[in-house]
Coordinates of C-alpha atoms and ligand atoms in Angstrom, one line a residue:
M126 CA 117.5 102.5 123.5
L127 CA 117.8 105.7 121.4
V128 CA 117.5 105.0 117.6
L129 CA 117.7 107.5 114.8
G130 CA 115.4 106.7 111.9
I131 CA 116.0 108.0 108.4
E132 CA 113.4 108.0 105.6
S133 CA 113.8 109.1 102.0
S134 CA 111.9 106.6 99.8
C135 CA 109.8 109.1 97.9
D136 CA 109.2 112.8 98.3
E137 CA 109.6 113.3 102.0
T138 CA 113.0 113.6 103.7
A139 CA 112.6 112.6 107.3
A140 CA 114.6 111.9 110.4
A141 CA 113.3 111.0 113.9
V142 CA 114.6 109.9 117.3
V143 CA 112.6 107.2 119.0
E144 CA 113.3 105.8 122.5
D145 CA 112.7 102.2 123.4
A146 CA 110.9 101.5 120.1
C147 CA 107.8 103.4 121.2
R148 CA 108.4 106.9 122.6
V149 CA 108.8 109.4 119.8
R150 CA 111.3 112.0 121.0
S151 CA 111.3 113.9 117.7
S152 CA 110.0 113.6 114.1
A153 CA 111.3 116.0 111.4
V154 CA 109.8 115.9 108.0
A155 CA 110.9 118.0 105.0
S156 CA 108.3 117.8 102.3
Q157 CA 109.2 118.2 98.6
V158 CA 105.6 118.9 97.6
D159 CA 106.5 122.4 96.2
I160 CA 109.1 121.0 93.9
H161 CA 106.9 118.3 92.4
A162 CA 103.5 120.2 92.4
R163 CA 104.0 121.9 89.0
F164 CA 104.6 118.4 87.4
G165 CA 101.5 117.0 89.0
G166 CA 103.5 114.1 90.5
V167 CA 106.8 113.0 91.9
V168 CA 109.8 113.4 89.4
P169 CA 112.3 110.8 90.6
E170 CA 115.5 112.6 89.6
L171 CA 114.4 115.8 91.3
A172 CA 113.4 113.8 94.4
G173 CA 116.9 112.3 94.7
R174 CA 118.6 115.6 94.3
A175 CA 116.3 117.3 96.9
H176 CA 116.9 114.5 99.4
V177 CA 120.7 115.2 99.1
E178 CA 120.1 118.8 100.2
A179 CA 117.5 118.1 102.9
I180 CA 118.9 115.0 104.6
L181 CA 121.5 116.6 106.9
P182 CA 119.3 119.5 108.0
A183 CA 116.5 116.9 108.8
I184 CA 118.9 114.8 110.9
T185 CA 120.1 117.9 112.7
R186 CA 116.6 119.0 113.4
A187 CA 115.6 115.6 114.7
L188 CA 118.6 115.5 117.1
D189 CA 117.9 119.1 118.3
E190 CA 114.2 118.5 118.9
A191 CA 114.9 115.3 120.8
G192 CA 117.6 117.1 122.9
V193 CA 120.3 114.6 122.0
T194 CA 123.6 114.5 120.2
L195 CA 125.0 112.0 117.7
D196 CA 127.0 110.4 120.6
D197 CA 123.7 109.5 122.4
L198 CA 122.5 107.4 119.5
E199 CA 122.6 103.6 120.0
A200 CA 121.6 102.6 116.5
I201 CA 120.6 103.9 113.1
A202 CA 117.5 102.6 111.2
V203 CA 116.8 103.4 107.6
G204 CA 113.9 102.8 105.2
H205 CA 115.8 100.9 102.4
R206 CA 112.8 99.4 100.5
P207 CA 110.5 99.9 98.6
G208 CA 110.7 103.3 96.9
L209 CA 112.4 105.3 94.2
V210 CA 115.9 103.9 94.0
G211 CA 117.6 107.2 93.6
A212 CA 115.7 108.6 96.6
L213 CA 116.3 105.5 98.8
L214 CA 120.0 105.7 98.1
V215 CA 120.4 109.0 99.8
G216 CA 118.9 107.9 103.1
V217 CA 120.8 104.5 102.9
A218 CA 124.2 106.3 102.3
A219 CA 123.5 108.7 105.2
A220 CA 122.6 105.9 107.5
K221 CA 125.6 103.8 106.6
S222 CA 128.0 106.7 107.1
L223 CA 126.5 107.5 110.5
A224 CA 126.5 103.9 111.7
W225 CA 130.1 103.4 110.6
T226 CA 131.4 106.7 112.0
L227 CA 129.6 106.3 115.3
G228 CA 130.3 102.5 115.6
V229 CA 126.7 101.7 116.2
P230 CA 124.4 99.0 114.6
L231 CA 122.5 99.6 111.4
I232 CA 119.2 98.2 110.5
G233 CA 117.4 98.4 107.1
V234 CA 113.6 98.6 107.4
D235 CA 110.8 97.9 104.9
H236 CA 108.8 101.1 104.5
V237 CA 105.5 99.4 104.0
Q238 CA 105.9 97.3 107.2
A239 CA 106.9 100.5 109.0
H240 CA 103.6 102.1 108.0
L241 CA 101.8 99.5 110.0
Y242 CA 104.2 100.1 112.9
A243 CA 103.1 103.8 113.0
G244 CA 99.9 102.8 114.8
L245 CA 101.9 101.3 117.6
L246 CA 104.0 104.4 118.3
G247 CA 103.3 105.7 121.8
R248 CA 100.8 102.8 122.5
S249 CA 100.8 99.6 124.5
E250 CA 101.7 96.3 122.8
P251 CA 98.6 94.9 121.0
R252 CA 97.5 91.2 121.0
W253 CA 98.8 89.2 118.1
P254 CA 98.2 88.1 115.4
A255 CA 96.8 91.2 113.7
L256 CA 95.3 92.0 110.4
G257 CA 97.3 94.7 108.6
L258 CA 95.9 97.3 106.1
V259 CA 98.4 99.5 104.3
V260 CA 96.8 102.2 102.1
S261 CA 99.3 104.7 100.7
G262 CA 100.3 106.4 97.4
G263 CA 102.4 103.4 96.4
H264 CA 100.7 100.4 98.1
T265 CA 97.3 99.0 99.0
T266 CA 97.8 95.7 100.7
L267 CA 96.3 93.4 103.3
Y268 CA 98.5 91.3 105.6
R269 CA 98.3 88.8 108.3
C270 CA 100.8 89.9 111.0
E271 CA 102.3 87.5 113.6
A272 CA 104.5 90.4 114.9
P273 CA 105.3 93.9 113.6
H274 CA 107.9 92.5 111.2
R275 CA 106.5 89.0 110.5
L276 CA 103.9 89.6 107.8
S277 CA 102.4 87.5 105.1
R278 CA 100.5 89.1 102.3
L279 CA 96.8 88.3 101.9
G280 CA 95.9 90.5 99.0
S281 CA 97.0 93.6 97.2
T282 CA 95.9 96.1 94.5
I283 CA 96.2 94.6 91.0
D284 CA 96.6 98.1 89.4
D285 CA 96.7 101.5 91.1
A286 CA 97.3 102.1 94.8
V287 CA 94.3 103.9 96.4
G288 CA 96.4 107.0 97.1
E289 CA 97.5 107.1 93.5
A290 CA 93.9 106.8 92.4
Y291 CA 93.0 109.7 94.7
D292 CA 95.8 111.8 93.3
K293 CA 94.8 111.1 89.7
A294 CA 91.1 111.7 90.4
A295 CA 92.0 115.0 91.9
S296 CA 93.9 115.9 88.8
T297 CA 90.8 115.0 86.7
L298 CA 88.8 117.4 88.9
G299 CA 91.4 120.1 88.4
L300 CA 92.5 120.1 92.1
A301 CA 96.0 120.8 93.3
Y302 CA 98.6 118.0 93.8
P303 CA 98.7 116.0 96.0
G304 CA 95.0 115.6 95.6
G305 CA 94.1 113.0 98.2
P306 CA 93.6 115.5 101.1
E307 CA 91.8 117.9 98.8
I308 CA 89.2 115.3 97.6
D309 CA 88.8 114.3 101.3
R310 CA 88.1 118.0 102.3
L311 CA 85.6 118.5 99.5
A312 CA 83.8 115.2 100.1
E313 CA 83.3 116.1 103.8
L314 CA 81.8 119.6 103.0
P315 CA 78.2 120.0 104.2
G316 CA 75.8 119.3 101.3
A317 CA 78.3 117.1 99.5
D318 CA 76.2 114.3 97.7
D319 CA 78.2 111.0 97.7
R320 CA 75.5 109.4 95.6
A321 CA 75.5 112.1 92.9
V322 CA 77.3 109.7 90.5
D323 CA 77.2 105.9 90.8
L324 CA 80.9 104.9 90.6
P325 CA 82.0 101.3 90.6
I326 CA 83.1 99.6 93.8
S327 CA 85.5 96.8 92.8
R328 CA 85.0 93.4 94.2
L329 CA 86.9 91.2 91.8
A330 CA 86.4 87.4 92.0
P331 CA 84.3 86.0 94.9
G332 CA 86.6 85.6 97.9
S333 CA 89.4 87.6 96.3
L334 CA 91.4 89.7 98.7
D335 CA 93.0 91.7 95.9
L336 CA 91.8 95.3 95.2
S337 CA 91.5 97.4 92.1
F338 CA 91.1 101.1 91.6
S339 CA 91.8 101.8 88.0
G340 CA 88.1 101.3 87.0
L341 CA 87.0 103.7 89.6
K342 CA 89.5 106.3 88.4
T343 CA 88.4 105.9 84.7
S344 CA 84.7 106.1 85.7
L345 CA 85.4 109.3 87.5
L346 CA 87.2 110.7 84.4
Y347 CA 84.2 109.8 82.2
A348 CA 81.7 111.3 84.7
A349 CA 83.7 114.5 84.8
R350 CA 84.7 114.9 81.2
G351 CA 82.4 112.6 79.2
V352 CA 83.1 109.3 77.4
P353 CA 85.5 109.8 74.6
G354 CA 83.9 108.6 71.3
G355 CA 81.0 107.1 73.3
R356 CA 77.6 106.7 71.9
D357 CA 76.2 109.0 74.6
R358 CA 77.8 112.1 73.3
A359 CA 75.8 114.4 75.5
A360 CA 78.3 116.7 77.2
P361 CA 78.7 115.9 80.9
P362 CA 77.3 118.5 83.4
E363 CA 79.6 121.5 83.8
L364 CA 82.3 121.1 86.4
T365 CA 81.0 123.7 88.8
P366 CA 82.4 123.8 92.3
E367 CA 79.3 122.0 93.5
R368 CA 79.7 119.3 90.8
V369 CA 83.4 118.9 91.7
R370 CA 82.4 118.6 95.4
D371 CA 79.8 115.9 94.6
L372 CA 82.1 114.0 92.3
A373 CA 84.8 114.1 95.1
A374 CA 82.2 112.7 97.6
S375 CA 81.1 110.0 95.1
F376 CA 84.7 109.0 94.5
Q377 CA 85.5 108.9 98.2
R378 CA 82.4 106.8 99.0
A379 CA 83.4 104.2 96.3
A380 CA 87.1 104.1 97.2
V381 CA 86.5 103.7 100.9
K382 CA 83.7 101.1 100.4
A383 CA 86.0 99.0 98.2
I384 CA 88.6 98.9 101.0
M385 CA 86.0 98.1 103.7
L386 CA 84.6 95.3 101.6
K387 CA 88.0 93.7 101.3
L388 CA 88.7 94.2 105.0
E389 CA 85.5 92.3 105.8
R390 CA 86.5 89.5 103.5
A391 CA 90.0 89.4 105.0
F392 CA 88.6 89.0 108.6
E393 CA 86.5 86.1 107.4
H394 CA 89.5 84.6 105.7
V395 CA 91.7 84.7 108.9
G396 CA 88.9 83.3 111.1
G397 CA 87.3 86.4 112.5
T398 CA 88.1 88.6 115.5
E399 CA 88.6 85.6 117.8
A400 CA 91.5 84.5 115.7
C401 CA 92.8 88.0 114.9
P402 CA 92.0 90.5 117.7
T403 CA 93.9 93.5 116.3
L404 CA 93.6 95.7 113.2
L405 CA 96.8 97.5 112.3
T406 CA 96.5 100.3 109.7
G407 CA 98.9 102.7 108.1
G408 CA 99.9 104.8 105.1
G409 CA 98.9 108.2 103.8
V410 CA 95.3 107.3 103.1
T411 CA 94.7 106.4 106.7
A412 CA 94.5 110.2 107.2
N413 CA 91.3 110.1 105.2
T414 CA 88.3 111.2 107.2
R415 CA 85.7 108.8 105.9
L416 CA 88.1 105.8 106.1
R417 CA 89.0 106.6 109.7
R418 CA 85.3 106.9 110.5
D419 CA 84.4 103.6 108.8
L420 CA 87.4 101.8 110.3
A421 CA 86.4 103.0 113.8
E422 CA 82.8 101.7 113.3
F423 CA 84.0 98.4 111.8
A424 CA 86.3 97.8 114.8
E425 CA 83.7 98.8 117.4
Q426 CA 81.1 96.5 115.9
R427 CA 83.5 93.6 116.1
G428 CA 85.3 94.4 119.4
L429 CA 88.6 94.8 117.5
D430 CA 91.6 96.7 118.8
L431 CA 92.1 99.2 116.0
R432 CA 95.5 100.9 115.7
L433 CA 95.0 104.0 113.6
P434 CA 98.2 106.1 113.4
E435 CA 98.2 109.7 114.7
L436 CA 97.6 112.0 111.7
R437 CA 101.3 113.1 111.7
F438 CA 102.4 109.5 111.4
C439 CA 100.0 108.5 108.6
V440 CA 102.0 110.0 105.8
D441 CA 105.7 109.2 105.3
N442 CA 107.8 109.9 108.4
A443 CA 110.9 108.5 110.1
A444 CA 109.5 107.8 113.5
M445 CA 107.8 104.6 112.1
I446 CA 111.2 103.6 110.6
A447 CA 113.0 104.1 113.9
G448 CA 110.3 102.3 115.9
L449 CA 110.3 99.2 113.7
G450 CA 114.0 99.3 113.4
A451 CA 114.4 99.3 117.2
R452 CA 112.0 96.3 117.6
R453 CA 114.1 94.3 115.2
L454 CA 117.4 95.4 116.7
A455 CA 116.0 94.3 120.1
E456 CA 115.6 90.8 118.6
G457 CA 119.2 90.7 117.6
E458 CA 118.8 91.6 113.9
R459 CA 121.4 93.8 112.2
S460 CA 122.2 94.9 108.6
G461 CA 125.7 95.1 107.2
L462 CA 127.3 98.1 105.6
D463 CA 126.5 96.4 102.3
L464 CA 122.8 97.2 102.8
E465 CA 121.2 98.0 99.5
A466 CA 118.4 100.3 98.3
V467 CA 115.7 98.0 96.9
P468 CA 112.8 99.3 94.8
V469 CA 110.3 96.6 95.8
A470 CA 108.7 95.7 99.1
A471 CA 109.8 92.6 101.0
C472 CA 106.4 91.0 100.8
Ligands
KG4_681 O1 102.2 107.0 102.8 P1 102.4 108.1 101.9 O2 102.9 109.4 102.5 O3 103.4 107.8 100.8 C1 103.5 106.5 100.2 O4 104.2 105.7 100.9 O5 103.0 106.3 99.1 O6 101.0 108.4 101.2 C2 100.8 109.4 100.3 C3 99.4 109.3 99.7 C4 99.1 110.3 98.6 O7 98.6 109.6 97.5 C5 98.1 111.2 99.2 O8 97.2 111.8 98.3 C6 97.3 110.3 100.1 O9 98.4 109.5 100.7 N1 96.6 111.0 101.2 C7 95.2 111.0 101.3 C8 94.9 111.8 102.4 N2 96.1 112.3 102.9 C9 97.1 111.8 102.2 N3 94.3 110.3 100.6 C10 93.0 110.5 100.9 N4 92.6 111.3 101.9 C11 93.5 111.9 102.7 N5 93.1 112.7 103.7
ZN682 ZN1 104.7 105.7 102.6

């Protein structure tokens, strides 16, 4: 089955063709990063307008690269939640129009669930149930997954998503937007000292599977720029390139450690590797070098089947939408032409 996926939830306009829910025939992504960079973050109104311009070229590119035409498509899948509503609307309208014109089924897909499906693209079916970890710019959530689309939430961030904390930390350090990849790059430089500053690793209440990154973000701000009105009025060390590198490394250590701690707790909660043999991961922050390394080590020590998405499928893309959509279509699910754009996640 050939499914066209469409994704427009935030600042990437994407289209992809996926065959049999697994084989990625094409994945076109048009990034809006240049539009939003000067504002230091995504401006929703600008994102919506840019999607309108980029959506048809992205679909055309996806079809061309897959070597198919509209008539070959057997269904349309679209990320319809969560996201910026004005951005989601563009993809949803395009998907409905195509499904109606071509007379093929339409399926609305949850973007966060699709991030976990990214690690299944091009791979064999894992053993279920799985533990799911989504770490992105908008979400940081742990799930127990009975199947790719049957998820129950175990815990979630109570404030910032980890990607958002990365981007704000980068802005504190004077790095370009989006700062996650830049902090990662600096933190991995030879000589980077990840113990230069002792930043807090949030644990929350004993046994809690929730996460928190706002304290870490504020501690980095104070380490970089000093405590406003604090008793210790000594100016912080100058933000030299070496200091920025070390602060980036210290931030990365604390952020990744906070995630790994919760993952460990979550595995205890679900009854260990015996009960949950697979670890699904996804979202932009799964591109992070240290997190990938720590996840690989964690999985190896426990004999877990770790599904880390390929780098190109970590950040927002439409292949993950088409893949998950195809899975649900195969089980007989369909959306109507009254499908709505919904700002919040399903679970
Ligand atoms: O999944 P995604 O493309 O969009 C959302 O659904 O939110 O994730 C984007 C986020 C941004 O916050 C970006 O800074 C972060 O992923 N990110 C990274 C890395 N690459 C992207 N964070 C840390 N290290 C990276 N290498
Ligand atoms: Zn995303």
